[in-house]
């Protein structure tokens, strides 16, 4: 499709390419997008600049997007904190395991409910959709997780959030759009249901799988609430909880009259360094896979 | 403050609501208002307890015990299992504390969840007075007032330091109290205004001691720096102008900002009155309206972030800002001296107001702890209460949790002055030393070390801070409000009214201060507050007071 489009565009100039209105549109469009980009980029650059600046310069308001009073001391200090690395490792493990489980369960569920001839399909979809609107509530969930012995284990984080209904419906829609004839042919050639899924459907679904992996991985990387609820030991926390405690704890304690012994004075410099270190892996991967985010949402949205 | 903070996030609100819902449900099912049962319950559970335990005695359990504790994990000194604090507690008391760690940032939420789910540890630390009310009706929290006999050190401090009326303010509808607060020997004040003392000297002025003198100080600065707003303030979290309105309201004889309450005790009338309807409240608003109107106070003071206000101060755009002892050193002095090497900044004496030089005696109570009611059924109940009494309320326990182990982390000379070991640093002591009292040993942490004698409190203060505390030593104390606990139905009604009422008061107050509403609108504003239940709220509290008096003459 892309090749044909390109060839066609070479042969036939776009009808509005040289009109005055189109040029004005392009200028306005580019200007607005540049402004949006600056708005998005500025806070990020400021955080990076602060992470390399001295605390005094930050407090004095001298730091914008370039470091002032360049120093790497805080990087050395934070990277020397064993808890930070323990929590960082936890985040990597939780994200990897949770994403793997989530992708397996979501794929299986979505494949099943994409079969229109399946008896009880409506109920299975209904059960999934029901959980989008209603849930047991925090305290019942906490009691459930505790009573089945998941508290202070990785399972408390990875299992309750294993299936995102939104992702499930996207996948279901994608599977529904695969040509039925392919599966029938595979069935005639002797493949059973699992064989069809493994040898035919999954190889054709790499795009949606990549998207789902990305969706799940980013969501698990950023999540902190489950760990906060179900983990009671700092060596089990993900780095997001560490970071949240560092930032939210510091600002609330110093702003609300907390006891003098508990006033956490975390410098803006340390906050910035921690943020940069936490966001770094996602930042390295994101540019290479971000196109899936756009295409992923569109997947399965158009029938025919 | 903590209870207000709890509602600043949607999750926090949901958690608290869920916690309250469970508490109410449990209470409805049990059909009682128990808070740990009658005073006799649990007293026979003496396993591990000392047979004779008096105030000042060391505590040592007669058998090794474990006690669970909800622990607020501070980001600046995260918990370490090998802290000397933990091993020394076990060595001295034969009791091992098993912690459930909760990040300090969301401590209140997790506490609500654990209590609501019935999974709370025995000791629930870091609870501010008032926060316990939501859990009382569930019966999940121990009515500690029933067991003061097991706590000789606390009992002694209540009587020696005249804390009865402070403790009375914690009493609930059943006349009992459920929170073991941190207790101070004397009231103290941390928050005030920080001012540029170098500019003060240049202008030949004395440091202001009252709100009227503070205005004169700002006027003189405005005259010499006409383009500036001399006072640009911070601390707007949870309440616009939270700190400055709060500290000013003491001297004005009312309640505002962080100290705001919909009702204030009027000792002359022996009744509660609606706070925003007090003449004193109006006078307070007019004072700040005058500052803003005359260009002496930055109108952004009520909305800007802390960082924005700090930047204005350290870059010389403003000359006064709210502060506590720590922010003077950490937020202002460093940045200011970078920009202006000769600049100096210090705390201003806590300003007196039209009502006089006053302090709120409520500062004698500090955050404290709740105890899980199920502990009464434990064979170790009495030992646990003795342990809590020794660690949190005995002089030895308080010195230990603040300074550590004598001969190891600190030394004490003949005059009683403590010196930190040269290899250990804390606040401004021994800068550059390789070890840190909080980070490496766990002492002076927020879960244990608070309250105590004034001598102990001030033992880690800087000379400037001690001078500040001395300057307010002869201030008079305002009358504490007597107990007027609401019952469950009233509490629900009050909570419903409070949300709308508090919003209306804070928004209206700022509108009048910023000049967006004319003072001629004030009576209209009062009518608006009445429509939101201002008078009804006070009637509810006065009704509760009358009932309390009748039931507990």
Short mmCIF file of N, CA, C and O in Angstrom, two decimals, chain B residues 186-281:
data_model
loop_
_atom_site.label_atom_id
_atom_site.label_comp_id
_atom_site.label_asym_id
_atom_site.label_seq_id
_atom_site.Cartn_x
_atom_site.Cartn_y
_atom_site.Cartn_z
N UNK B 186 6.32 22.27 77.64
CA UNK B 186 5.84 23.65 77.45
C UNK B 186 5.34 23.81 76.03
O UNK B 186 5.78 23.08 75.14
N UNK B 187 4.46 24.79 75.82
CA UNK B 187 4.08 25.05 74.42
C UNK B 187 5.29 25.61 73.67
O UNK B 187 6.17 26.22 74.28
N UNK B 188 5.34 25.39 72.42
CA UNK B 188 6.45 25.95 71.64
C UNK B 188 5.91 26.33 70.27
O UNK B 188 4.82 25.93 69.86
N UNK B 189 6.68 27.12 69.58
CA UNK B 189 6.24 27.64 68.29
C UNK B 189 7.38 27.48 67.31
O UNK B 189 8.50 27.89 67.61
N UNK B 190 7.12 26.89 66.18
CA UNK B 190 8.17 26.74 65.18
C UNK B 190 7.99 27.77 64.05
O UNK B 190 8.89 28.48 63.67
N UNK B 191 6.77 27.84 63.55
CA UNK B 191 6.53 28.69 62.38
C UNK B 191 6.39 30.16 62.76
O UNK B 191 5.77 30.50 63.75
N UNK B 192 6.99 31.02 61.94
CA UNK B 192 6.83 32.47 62.08
C UNK B 192 7.19 33.10 60.72
O UNK B 192 7.09 32.43 59.70
N UNK B 193 7.65 34.35 60.74
CA UNK B 193 8.07 35.01 59.49
C UNK B 193 9.59 35.16 59.52
O UNK B 193 10.15 35.52 60.56
N UNK B 194 10.23 34.90 58.38
CA UNK B 194 11.67 35.16 58.26
C UNK B 194 11.85 36.52 57.61
O UNK B 194 11.14 36.84 56.65
N UNK B 195 12.78 37.30 58.14
CA UNK B 195 13.00 38.62 57.54
C UNK B 195 14.48 38.85 57.24
O UNK B 195 15.34 38.22 57.83
N UNK B 196 14.74 39.76 56.31
CA UNK B 196 16.11 40.12 55.96
C UNK B 196 16.66 41.04 57.05
O UNK B 196 16.37 42.24 57.08
N UNK B 197 17.45 40.48 57.95
CA UNK B 197 17.94 41.28 59.07
C UNK B 197 18.98 42.31 58.63
O UNK B 197 19.15 43.34 59.28
N UNK B 198 19.68 42.06 57.50
CA UNK B 198 20.65 43.06 57.02
C UNK B 198 19.93 44.32 56.54
O UNK B 198 20.37 45.44 56.81
N UNK B 199 18.79 44.12 55.88
CA UNK B 199 18.01 45.27 55.42
C UNK B 199 17.43 46.02 56.61
O UNK B 199 17.38 47.26 56.64
N UNK B 200 17.04 45.25 57.61
CA UNK B 200 16.51 45.82 58.85
C UNK B 200 17.55 46.76 59.47
O UNK B 200 17.25 47.89 59.86
N UNK B 201 18.82 46.29 59.51
CA UNK B 201 19.90 47.09 60.10
C UNK B 201 20.17 48.34 59.25
O UNK B 201 20.35 49.43 59.78
N UNK B 202 20.14 48.15 57.92
CA UNK B 202 20.38 49.30 57.03
C UNK B 202 19.35 50.40 57.26
O UNK B 202 19.67 51.58 57.21
N UNK B 203 18.12 49.99 57.50
CA UNK B 203 17.06 50.98 57.69
C UNK B 203 16.99 51.49 59.12
O UNK B 203 16.16 52.33 59.46
N UNK B 204 17.87 50.95 59.96
CA UNK B 204 17.91 51.38 61.36
C UNK B 204 16.68 50.99 62.14
O UNK B 204 16.23 51.71 63.03
N UNK B 205 16.08 49.84 61.80
CA UNK B 205 14.85 49.41 62.47
C UNK B 205 15.14 48.30 63.47
O UNK B 205 16.10 47.55 63.34
N UNK B 206 14.25 48.20 64.45
CA UNK B 206 14.30 47.07 65.38
C UNK B 206 13.49 45.93 64.76
O UNK B 206 12.57 46.17 63.99
N UNK B 207 13.84 44.72 65.14
CA UNK B 207 13.07 43.59 64.61
C UNK B 207 11.63 43.67 65.11
O UNK B 207 11.39 43.87 66.30
N UNK B 208 10.66 43.55 64.20
CA UNK B 208 9.27 43.67 64.63
C UNK B 208 8.87 42.56 65.60
O UNK B 208 9.36 41.44 65.48
N UNK B 209 7.99 42.91 66.53
CA UNK B 209 7.51 41.91 67.48
C UNK B 209 5.99 41.75 67.42
O UNK B 209 5.43 40.93 68.12
N UNK B 210 5.34 42.61 66.65
CA UNK B 210 3.87 42.52 66.54
C UNK B 210 3.48 42.69 65.07
O UNK B 210 4.30 43.11 64.25
N UNK B 211 2.23 42.40 64.78
CA UNK B 211 1.76 42.54 63.39
C UNK B 211 1.76 44.01 62.98
O UNK B 211 2.01 44.34 61.82
N UNK B 212 1.51 44.91 63.94
CA UNK B 212 1.53 46.33 63.61
C UNK B 212 2.95 46.76 63.24
O UNK B 212 3.18 47.48 62.26
N UNK B 213 3.94 46.30 64.04
CA UNK B 213 5.34 46.65 63.74
C UNK B 213 5.80 46.00 62.43
O UNK B 213 6.61 46.56 61.71
N UNK B 214 5.24 44.84 62.16
CA UNK B 214 5.60 44.15 60.91
C UNK B 214 5.15 44.99 59.71
O UNK B 214 5.86 45.15 58.74
N UNK B 215 3.99 45.59 59.84
CA UNK B 215 3.49 46.45 58.77
C UNK B 215 4.41 47.68 58.60
O UNK B 215 4.74 48.04 57.47
N UNK B 216 4.82 48.25 59.72
CA UNK B 216 5.72 49.41 59.63
C UNK B 216 7.03 49.02 58.93
O UNK B 216 7.54 49.76 58.08
N UNK B 217 7.54 47.84 59.29
CA UNK B 217 8.76 47.33 58.66
C UNK B 217 8.57 47.22 57.14
O UNK B 217 9.42 47.66 56.36
N UNK B 218 7.43 46.68 56.73
CA UNK B 218 7.16 46.53 55.29
C UNK B 218 7.03 47.89 54.61
O UNK B 218 7.49 48.08 53.48
N UNK B 219 6.42 48.84 55.32
CA UNK B 219 6.26 50.19 54.74
C UNK B 219 7.62 50.84 54.48
O UNK B 219 7.84 51.45 53.44
N UNK B 220 8.52 50.67 55.45
CA UNK B 220 9.85 51.28 55.29
C UNK B 220 10.59 50.64 54.11
O UNK B 220 11.27 51.32 53.35
N UNK B 221 10.43 49.35 53.96
CA UNK B 221 11.11 48.68 52.84
C UNK B 221 10.49 49.13 51.52
O UNK B 221 11.18 49.39 50.55
N UNK B 222 9.18 49.24 51.53
CA UNK B 222 8.49 49.68 50.31
C UNK B 222 9.00 51.07 49.91
O UNK B 222 9.19 51.36 48.73
N UNK B 223 9.22 51.91 50.92
CA UNK B 223 9.70 53.27 50.62
C UNK B 223 11.09 53.24 49.99
O UNK B 223 11.39 54.02 49.08
N UNK B 224 11.92 52.31 50.44
CA UNK B 224 13.28 52.27 49.88
C UNK B 224 13.37 51.37 48.63
O UNK B 224 14.30 51.48 47.87
N UNK B 225 12.40 50.48 48.45
CA UNK B 225 12.36 49.62 47.25
C UNK B 225 10.95 49.68 46.66
O UNK B 225 10.19 48.71 46.76
N UNK B 226 10.60 50.81 46.05
CA UNK B 226 9.20 51.02 45.64
C UNK B 226 8.68 49.98 44.63
O UNK B 226 7.48 49.72 44.58
N UNK B 227 9.60 49.40 43.86
CA UNK B 227 9.13 48.47 42.82
C UNK B 227 8.85 47.07 43.37
O UNK B 227 8.32 46.22 42.66
N UNK B 228 9.19 46.84 44.62
CA UNK B 228 9.08 45.47 45.14
C UNK B 228 7.81 45.26 45.96
O UNK B 228 7.17 46.22 46.40
N UNK B 229 7.46 43.99 46.10
CA UNK B 229 6.48 43.62 47.13
C UNK B 229 7.32 43.12 48.30
O UNK B 229 7.90 42.03 48.23
N UNK B 230 7.41 43.86 49.39
CA UNK B 230 8.34 43.46 50.46
C UNK B 230 8.03 42.08 51.06
O UNK B 230 8.93 41.40 51.52
N UNK B 231 6.77 41.68 51.04
CA UNK B 231 6.38 40.41 51.66
C UNK B 231 5.73 39.53 50.59
O UNK B 231 4.69 39.88 50.04
N UNK B 232 6.39 38.43 50.25
CA UNK B 232 5.83 37.50 49.27
C UNK B 232 5.85 36.13 49.92
O UNK B 232 6.92 35.61 50.24
N UNK B 233 4.69 35.54 50.12
CA UNK B 233 4.63 34.39 51.02
C UNK B 233 4.45 33.04 50.32
O UNK B 233 4.17 32.97 49.13
N UNK B 234 4.64 31.98 51.12
CA UNK B 234 4.59 30.59 50.65
C UNK B 234 3.64 29.79 51.56
O UNK B 234 2.84 30.36 52.25
N UNK B 235 3.78 28.46 51.54
CA UNK B 235 3.00 27.53 52.37
C UNK B 235 1.50 27.62 52.06
O UNK B 235 0.69 27.96 52.93
N UNK B 236 1.17 27.39 50.80
CA UNK B 236 -0.24 27.42 50.39
C UNK B 236 -0.83 26.03 50.22
O UNK B 236 -1.95 25.90 49.74
N UNK B 237 -0.07 25.00 50.59
CA UNK B 237 -0.57 23.63 50.43
C UNK B 237 -1.76 23.43 51.37
O UNK B 237 -1.68 23.77 52.55
N UNK B 238 -2.83 22.91 50.82
CA UNK B 238 -4.10 22.60 51.50
C UNK B 238 -4.90 23.84 51.93
O UNK B 238 -6.07 23.72 52.22
N UNK B 239 -4.28 25.00 52.01
CA UNK B 239 -5.03 26.20 52.39
C UNK B 239 -4.30 27.43 51.88
O UNK B 239 -3.10 27.58 52.17
N UNK B 240 -4.97 28.31 51.14
CA UNK B 240 -4.26 29.51 50.66
C UNK B 240 -3.82 30.37 51.85
O UNK B 240 -4.64 30.69 52.71
N UNK B 241 -2.56 30.70 51.89
CA UNK B 241 -2.02 31.47 53.01
C UNK B 241 -2.08 30.68 54.30
O UNK B 241 -2.24 31.26 55.39
N UNK B 242 -1.95 29.38 54.19
CA UNK B 242 -2.13 28.47 55.33
C UNK B 242 -1.33 28.87 56.55
O UNK B 242 -1.87 28.96 57.66
N UNK B 243 -0.05 29.16 56.38
CA UNK B 243 0.79 29.46 57.54
C UNK B 243 0.55 30.87 58.06
O UNK B 243 0.27 31.05 59.24
N UNK B 244 0.62 31.85 57.16
CA UNK B 244 0.60 33.23 57.67
C UNK B 244 -0.74 33.56 58.32
O UNK B 244 -0.80 34.21 59.37
N UNK B 245 -1.83 33.07 57.74
CA UNK B 245 -3.14 33.31 58.35
C UNK B 245 -3.24 32.56 59.68
O UNK B 245 -3.82 33.04 60.64
N UNK B 246 -2.66 31.36 59.69
CA UNK B 246 -2.71 30.54 60.90
C UNK B 246 -1.98 31.19 62.06
O UNK B 246 -2.53 31.31 63.16
N UNK B 247 -0.74 31.65 61.82
CA UNK B 247 0.02 32.22 62.94
C UNK B 247 -0.56 33.59 63.33
O UNK B 247 -0.56 33.94 64.50
N UNK B 248 -1.08 34.34 62.35
CA UNK B 248 -1.64 35.65 62.68
C UNK B 248 -2.92 35.49 63.50
O UNK B 248 -3.21 36.31 64.37
N UNK B 249 -3.66 34.41 63.23
CA UNK B 249 -4.95 34.25 63.91
C UNK B 249 -4.78 34.08 65.43
O UNK B 249 -5.68 34.40 66.19
N UNK B 250 -3.60 33.60 65.86
CA UNK B 250 -3.38 33.43 67.31
C UNK B 250 -3.41 34.80 67.99
O UNK B 250 -4.15 35.01 68.95
N UNK B 251 -2.65 35.73 67.45
CA UNK B 251 -2.58 37.07 68.04
C UNK B 251 -3.86 37.87 67.85
O UNK B 251 -4.11 38.83 68.56
N UNK B 252 -4.65 37.49 66.87
CA UNK B 252 -5.92 38.18 66.63
C UNK B 252 -7.06 37.53 67.41
O UNK B 252 -8.20 37.99 67.36
N UNK B 253 -6.79 36.42 68.08
CA UNK B 253 -7.81 35.78 68.92
C UNK B 253 -8.86 35.03 68.13
O UNK B 253 -10.02 34.96 68.52
N UNK B 254 -8.45 34.46 67.00
CA UNK B 254 -9.41 33.70 66.20
C UNK B 254 -8.69 32.49 65.60
O UNK B 254 -7.62 32.12 66.08
N UNK B 255 -9.28 31.86 64.59
CA UNK B 255 -8.64 30.72 63.94
C UNK B 255 -8.73 30.92 62.43
O UNK B 255 -9.82 31.15 61.91
N UNK B 256 -7.58 30.79 61.75
CA UNK B 256 -7.58 30.97 60.30
C UNK B 256 -6.44 30.16 59.70
O UNK B 256 -5.61 29.61 60.41
N UNK B 257 -6.44 30.08 58.36
CA UNK B 257 -5.38 29.35 57.67
C UNK B 257 -5.31 27.90 58.10
O UNK B 257 -6.33 27.24 58.23
N UNK B 258 -4.10 27.41 58.34
CA UNK B 258 -3.94 26.02 58.77
C UNK B 258 -4.61 25.76 60.12
O UNK B 258 -4.93 24.64 60.45
N UNK B 259 -4.78 26.82 60.91
CA UNK B 259 -5.39 26.64 62.24
C UNK B 259 -6.91 26.76 62.18
O UNK B 259 -7.58 26.68 63.20
N UNK B 260 -7.46 26.95 60.95
CA UNK B 260 -8.89 27.24 60.84
C UNK B 260 -9.76 26.10 61.36
O UNK B 260 -9.50 24.92 61.15
N UNK B 261 -10.82 26.51 62.05
CA UNK B 261 -11.86 25.58 62.46
C UNK B 261 -13.17 26.35 62.32
O UNK B 261 -13.19 27.57 62.51
N UNK B 262 -14.24 25.67 62.00
CA UNK B 262 -15.51 26.37 61.82
C UNK B 262 -16.06 26.91 63.13
O UNK B 262 -16.99 27.69 63.13
N UNK B 263 -15.48 26.45 64.24
CA UNK B 263 -15.97 26.95 65.54
C UNK B 263 -14.79 27.30 66.43
O UNK B 263 -13.74 26.68 66.36
N UNK B 264 -14.98 28.31 67.25
CA UNK B 264 -13.94 28.75 68.17
C UNK B 264 -14.56 28.90 69.56
O UNK B 264 -15.69 29.38 69.68
N UNK B 265 -13.82 28.50 70.57
CA UNK B 265 -14.32 28.59 71.94
C UNK B 265 -14.21 30.03 72.42
O UNK B 265 -13.16 30.65 72.31
N UNK B 266 -15.33 30.55 72.92
CA UNK B 266 -15.33 31.90 73.49
C UNK B 266 -15.39 31.76 75.00
O UNK B 266 -16.46 31.48 75.56
N UNK B 267 -14.26 31.93 75.71
CA UNK B 267 -14.25 31.67 77.15
C UNK B 267 -15.15 32.62 77.94
O UNK B 267 -15.67 32.26 78.98
N UNK B 268 -15.33 33.85 77.42
CA UNK B 268 -16.17 34.79 78.18
C UNK B 268 -17.64 34.37 78.13
O UNK B 268 -18.35 34.48 79.12
N UNK B 269 -18.06 33.86 76.99
CA UNK B 269 -19.48 33.45 76.86
C UNK B 269 -19.67 31.99 77.21
O UNK B 269 -20.78 31.49 77.23
N UNK B 270 -18.57 31.28 77.42
CA UNK B 270 -18.62 29.84 77.71
C UNK B 270 -19.40 29.08 76.64
O UNK B 270 -20.25 28.23 76.94
N UNK B 271 -19.14 29.43 75.43
CA UNK B 271 -19.83 28.76 74.32
C UNK B 271 -18.95 28.80 73.06
O UNK B 271 -17.99 29.57 73.00
N UNK B 272 -19.29 27.97 72.10
CA UNK B 272 -18.57 28.00 70.82
C UNK B 272 -19.25 29.02 69.90
O UNK B 272 -20.48 29.14 69.89
N UNK B 273 -18.43 29.75 69.15
CA UNK B 273 -18.98 30.71 68.19
C UNK B 273 -18.46 30.37 66.80
O UNK B 273 -17.44 29.71 66.65
N UNK B 274 -19.19 30.85 65.79
CA UNK B 274 -18.78 30.61 64.41
C UNK B 274 -17.53 31.45 64.10
O UNK B 274 -17.56 32.68 64.22
N UNK B 275 -16.45 30.80 63.73
CA UNK B 275 -15.17 31.51 63.56
C UNK B 275 -15.25 32.66 62.55
O UNK B 275 -14.87 33.79 62.87
N UNK B 276 -15.75 32.42 61.32
CA UNK B 276 -15.72 33.54 60.36
C UNK B 276 -16.64 34.69 60.75
O UNK B 276 -16.51 35.79 60.22
N UNK B 277 -17.55 34.45 61.70
CA UNK B 277 -18.45 35.53 62.11
C UNK B 277 -17.88 36.37 63.24
O UNK B 277 -18.50 37.34 63.67
N UNK B 278 -16.70 35.99 63.72
CA UNK B 278 -16.09 36.75 64.81
C UNK B 278 -15.55 38.08 64.28
O UNK B 278 -15.03 38.16 63.17
N UNK B 279 -15.66 39.11 65.11
CA UNK B 279 -15.10 40.42 64.74
C UNK B 279 -13.59 40.30 64.54
O UNK B 279 -13.00 40.98 63.71
N UNK B 280 -12.99 39.42 65.36
CA UNK B 280 -11.55 39.23 65.28
C UNK B 280 -11.14 38.68 63.91
O UNK B 280 -10.10 39.02 63.36
N UNK B 281 -11.99 37.80 63.35
CA UNK B 281 -11.69 37.22 62.03
C UNK B 281 -11.73 38.32 60.97
O UNK B 281 -10.87 38.41 60.10
#
